[in-house]
Amino acid sequence: MTIIWFRLDLRLADNPALAAAAQRGDVLPVFIWAPNEEGDWPPGAASRAWLRQSLRALDASLRERGSRLIVRRGPSLDALQQLVRETGADAVFWNRRYEPALRERDAKVQQALIAGGLRVETFNSALLFEPWEIKTKTGGSYRVFTPFYRACQVAGGPRSVVAEVDLRTRRSASLRSLNVDELNLPASLHPSWEPGEAGAQRQLAKFAKQARHYAARRDRPDIAGTSRLSPHLHFGEVSPWAVWRAVTTECFRRQLVWREFAHHLLWHFPATTDEPLRPEFARLAWRRAPKELRAWQRGETGFSMVDAGMRELLATGWMHNRARMVVGSFLVKDLLLPWQEGARWFWEKLVDADLANNTLGWQWVGGCGADAAPFFRIFNPSAQSEKFDPDGAYATRWVPVALKPMLDHNTARQRALAAFKAVRKYG
Ligand SMILES: Cc1cc2nc3c(=O)[nH]c(=O)nc-3n(C[C@H](O)[C@H](O)[C@H](O)COP(=O)(O)OP(=O)(O)OC[C@H]3O[C@@H](n4cnc5c(N)ncnc54)[C@H](O)[C@@H]3O)c2cc1C
């Protein structure tokens, strides 16, 4: 029997570890709740709420196929070894994760299981390419997106789909399993979301029909023009190759490659979750202003695009990409507060919180990452509203009563530029 250890691959279709396990014979599907193994970045509240429903959906799909999900608490290694003792399983298969703390954890688990005589195999289910597969001509890593994108295009077309598996799980009937509700994950999730594989497929099919308008609409937060697949992709409810195949629009595929780039950077520069990739930015004279941070978090800055974005996040667990860039710029440049504060808040509130994408996003707005927006290019939040929310529909949807601006943008801009110049001067 093979244990299939589900992690961020909460789907049955096109799941390489599951398919390989099923080929060997009986399969034992397992999920282990061990947030304290995720280092400084255990899943935030919104992710936990999503996970709860996604696990229930996975269990339901397994039951439809005569199987079920065995849910245990960590430590992961102990839980796996216990399951091996209970079932006599001779192998453990899983799909890889790329977060620094989990890379380390997985290496230790793998070593211990192999030392115990088990067969361990790991697979790629989450990415188009492994982060180490795309290399510069000299064998190094990329720091600029466009050449990375070109290298991905050269690297080859879509992998073929992993065949649908026929699950056999004869011996799991008597095994102890926690009910997903016993994990005490939050129940509140905006009703517009449908976590789980079926929800991901529905969202993909819906988006594929309107993907031809993506390029024209993707920058408009007042229009539902993007795919909203980010939480589904994060939790592995749909494979990136399946999305790639379903949507041929070039501009959309480019965004999928940004996701690849984010994982490439996280793999090669794991410290960037907390530290700027460009080290001189560690010296930037950030302010400490808890009340202003709170106003930003609550969407009470008085700038309509910023407040709409932050309130959309609080209400739904998601925010449009254009708004993410605008609220990020406002925090880092207008308020001169550290980008890490923004990354933490997003981590807690986003249903698609993803260590690779969030780190890339915040280093980008902070001007301190790979291929980032230069620090001196400072968004004017009012001009952004006029351009990308021309009728004010996004603003009025989330901020029915406008507030008085908490600062003067031009003064704040000069303050940010002065702080940036000081960094350059002594760099
Ligand atoms: C400050 C900041 C923080 C961010 N934090 C996250 C995060 O925690 N999780 C997350 O998934 N995305 C994050 N993003 C990237 C982007 O905003 C979201 O992926 C996107 O808004 C999700 O909506 P969608 O699925 O409709 O995207 P679409 O426009 O439909 O794009 C399709 C998919 O491509 C990927 N993608 C799109 N844009 C990016 C990007 N800039 N970087 C990496 N992948 C991208 C996502 O997986 C997305 O689902 C962040 C961006 C910024 C500026």
mmCIF file of C-alpha atoms and ligand atoms in Angstrom, residues 214 226-230 233 252 255-256 258-259 318-319 321 324-325 346 350 352-354 357-358 360-362, ligand 1:
data_model
loop_
_atom_site.group_PDB
_atom_site.id
_atom_site.type_symbol
_atom_site.label_atom_id
_atom_site.label_comp_id
_atom_site.label_asym_id
_atom_site.label_seq_id
_atom_site.Cartn_x
_atom_site.Cartn_y
_atom_site.Cartn_z
ATOM 1 C CA TYR A 214 -8.508 39.387 -20.631
ATOM 2 C CA THR A 226 -9.484 38.211 -14.435
ATOM 3 C CA SER A 227 -9.704 34.487 -13.779
ATOM 4 C CA ARG A 228 -9.928 34.474 -9.940
ATOM 5 C CA LEU A 229 -8.109 31.176 -10.095
ATOM 6 C CA SER A 230 -5.390 32.236 -7.635
ATOM 7 C CA LEU A 233 -3.943 27.342 -8.059
ATOM 8 C CA PHE A 252 -2.889 35.427 -19.542
ATOM 9 C CA GLN A 255 0.731 35.837 -15.755
ATOM 10 C CA LEU A 256 1.039 32.108 -15.167
ATOM 11 C CA TRP A 258 4.961 35.327 -13.334
ATOM 12 C CA ARG A 259 3.801 32.671 -10.883
ATOM 13 C CA TRP A 318 -9.144 38.639 -2.439
ATOM 14 C CA MET A 319 -8.095 41.881 -4.074
ATOM 15 C CA ASN A 321 -4.071 42.915 -8.887
ATOM 16 C CA ARG A 324 -2.788 45.259 -4.799
ATOM 17 C CA MET A 325 -0.170 47.370 -6.568
ATOM 18 C CA PHE A 346 -1.982 40.091 3.101
ATOM 19 C CA LEU A 350 -5.813 36.628 1.428
ATOM 20 C CA ASP A 352 -4.753 33.047 -2.192
ATOM 21 C CA ALA A 353 -1.894 33.888 0.231
ATOM 22 C CA ASP A 354 1.098 32.233 -1.383
ATOM 23 C CA ASN A 357 3.671 35.201 -5.128
ATOM 24 C CA ASN A 358 3.198 37.386 -2.065
ATOM 25 C CA LEU A 360 7.428 38.713 -5.253
ATOM 26 C CA GLY A 361 4.475 41.144 -5.122
ATOM 27 C CA TRP A 362 5.698 42.975 -2.054
HETATM 28 C C1 LIG B 1 1.582 43.191 -3.269
HETATM 29 C C2 LIG B 1 1.089 41.960 -4.013
HETATM 30 C C3 LIG B 1 0.856 40.774 -3.310
HETATM 31 C C4 LIG B 1 0.412 39.625 -3.989
HETATM 32 N N1 LIG B 1 0.171 38.468 -3.267
HETATM 33 C C5 LIG B 1 -0.232 37.348 -3.926
HETATM 34 C C6 LIG B 1 -0.459 36.134 -3.212
HETATM 35 O O1 LIG B 1 -0.253 36.028 -1.991
HETATM 36 N N2 LIG B 1 -0.925 35.047 -3.906
HETATM 37 C C7 LIG B 1 -1.139 35.113 -5.269
HETATM 38 O O2 LIG B 1 -1.555 34.107 -5.832
HETATM 39 N N3 LIG B 1 -0.894 36.235 -5.959
HETATM 40 C C8 LIG B 1 -0.457 37.360 -5.347
HETATM 41 N N4 LIG B 1 -0.243 38.503 -6.071
HETATM 42 C C9 LIG B 1 -0.309 38.455 -7.554
HETATM 43 C C10 LIG B 1 -1.670 38.804 -8.190
HETATM 44 O O3 LIG B 1 -2.177 39.997 -7.664
HETATM 45 C C11 LIG B 1 -2.702 37.696 -7.996
HETATM 46 O O4 LIG B 1 -2.168 36.447 -8.378
HETATM 47 C C12 LIG B 1 -3.953 37.948 -8.853
HETATM 48 O O5 LIG B 1 -4.517 39.195 -8.545
HETATM 49 C C13 LIG B 1 -4.963 36.841 -8.604
HETATM 50 O O6 LIG B 1 -6.145 37.066 -9.309
HETATM 51 P P1 LIG B 1 -6.548 36.188 -10.576
HETATM 52 O O7 LIG B 1 -6.459 34.740 -10.225
HETATM 53 O O8 LIG B 1 -7.854 36.690 -11.067
HETATM 54 O O9 LIG B 1 -5.373 36.550 -11.582
HETATM 55 P P2 LIG B 1 -5.247 36.437 -13.182
HETATM 56 O O10 LIG B 1 -4.941 37.786 -13.697
HETATM 57 O O11 LIG B 1 -6.412 35.730 -13.750
HETATM 58 O O12 LIG B 1 -3.923 35.571 -13.365
HETATM 59 C C14 LIG B 1 -3.920 34.135 -13.452
HETATM 60 C C15 LIG B 1 -2.986 33.539 -12.451
HETATM 61 O O13 LIG B 1 -1.647 33.936 -12.701
HETATM 62 C C16 LIG B 1 -0.951 34.104 -11.469
HETATM 63 N N5 LIG B 1 -0.530 35.509 -11.343
HETATM 64 C C17 LIG B 1 -1.137 36.592 -11.844
HETATM 65 N N6 LIG B 1 -0.429 37.709 -11.561
HETATM 66 C C18 LIG B 1 0.643 37.310 -10.857
HETATM 67 C C19 LIG B 1 1.751 37.987 -10.272
HETATM 68 N N7 LIG B 1 1.894 39.310 -10.378
HETATM 69 N N8 LIG B 1 2.655 37.252 -9.582
HETATM 70 C C20 LIG B 1 2.547 35.909 -9.482
HETATM 71 N N9 LIG B 1 1.514 35.214 -10.013
HETATM 72 C C21 LIG B 1 0.583 35.908 -10.703
HETATM 73 C C22 LIG B 1 -1.918 33.757 -10.352
HETATM 74 O O14 LIG B 1 -1.725 32.400 -9.989
HETATM 75 C C23 LIG B 1 -3.278 33.964 -11.023
HETATM 76 O O15 LIG B 1 -4.289 33.176 -10.444
HETATM 77 C C24 LIG B 1 0.211 39.674 -5.400
HETATM 78 C C25 LIG B 1 0.447 40.875 -6.086
HETATM 79 C C26 LIG B 1 0.884 42.005 -5.409
HETATM 80 C C27 LIG B 1 1.119 43.272 -6.179
#
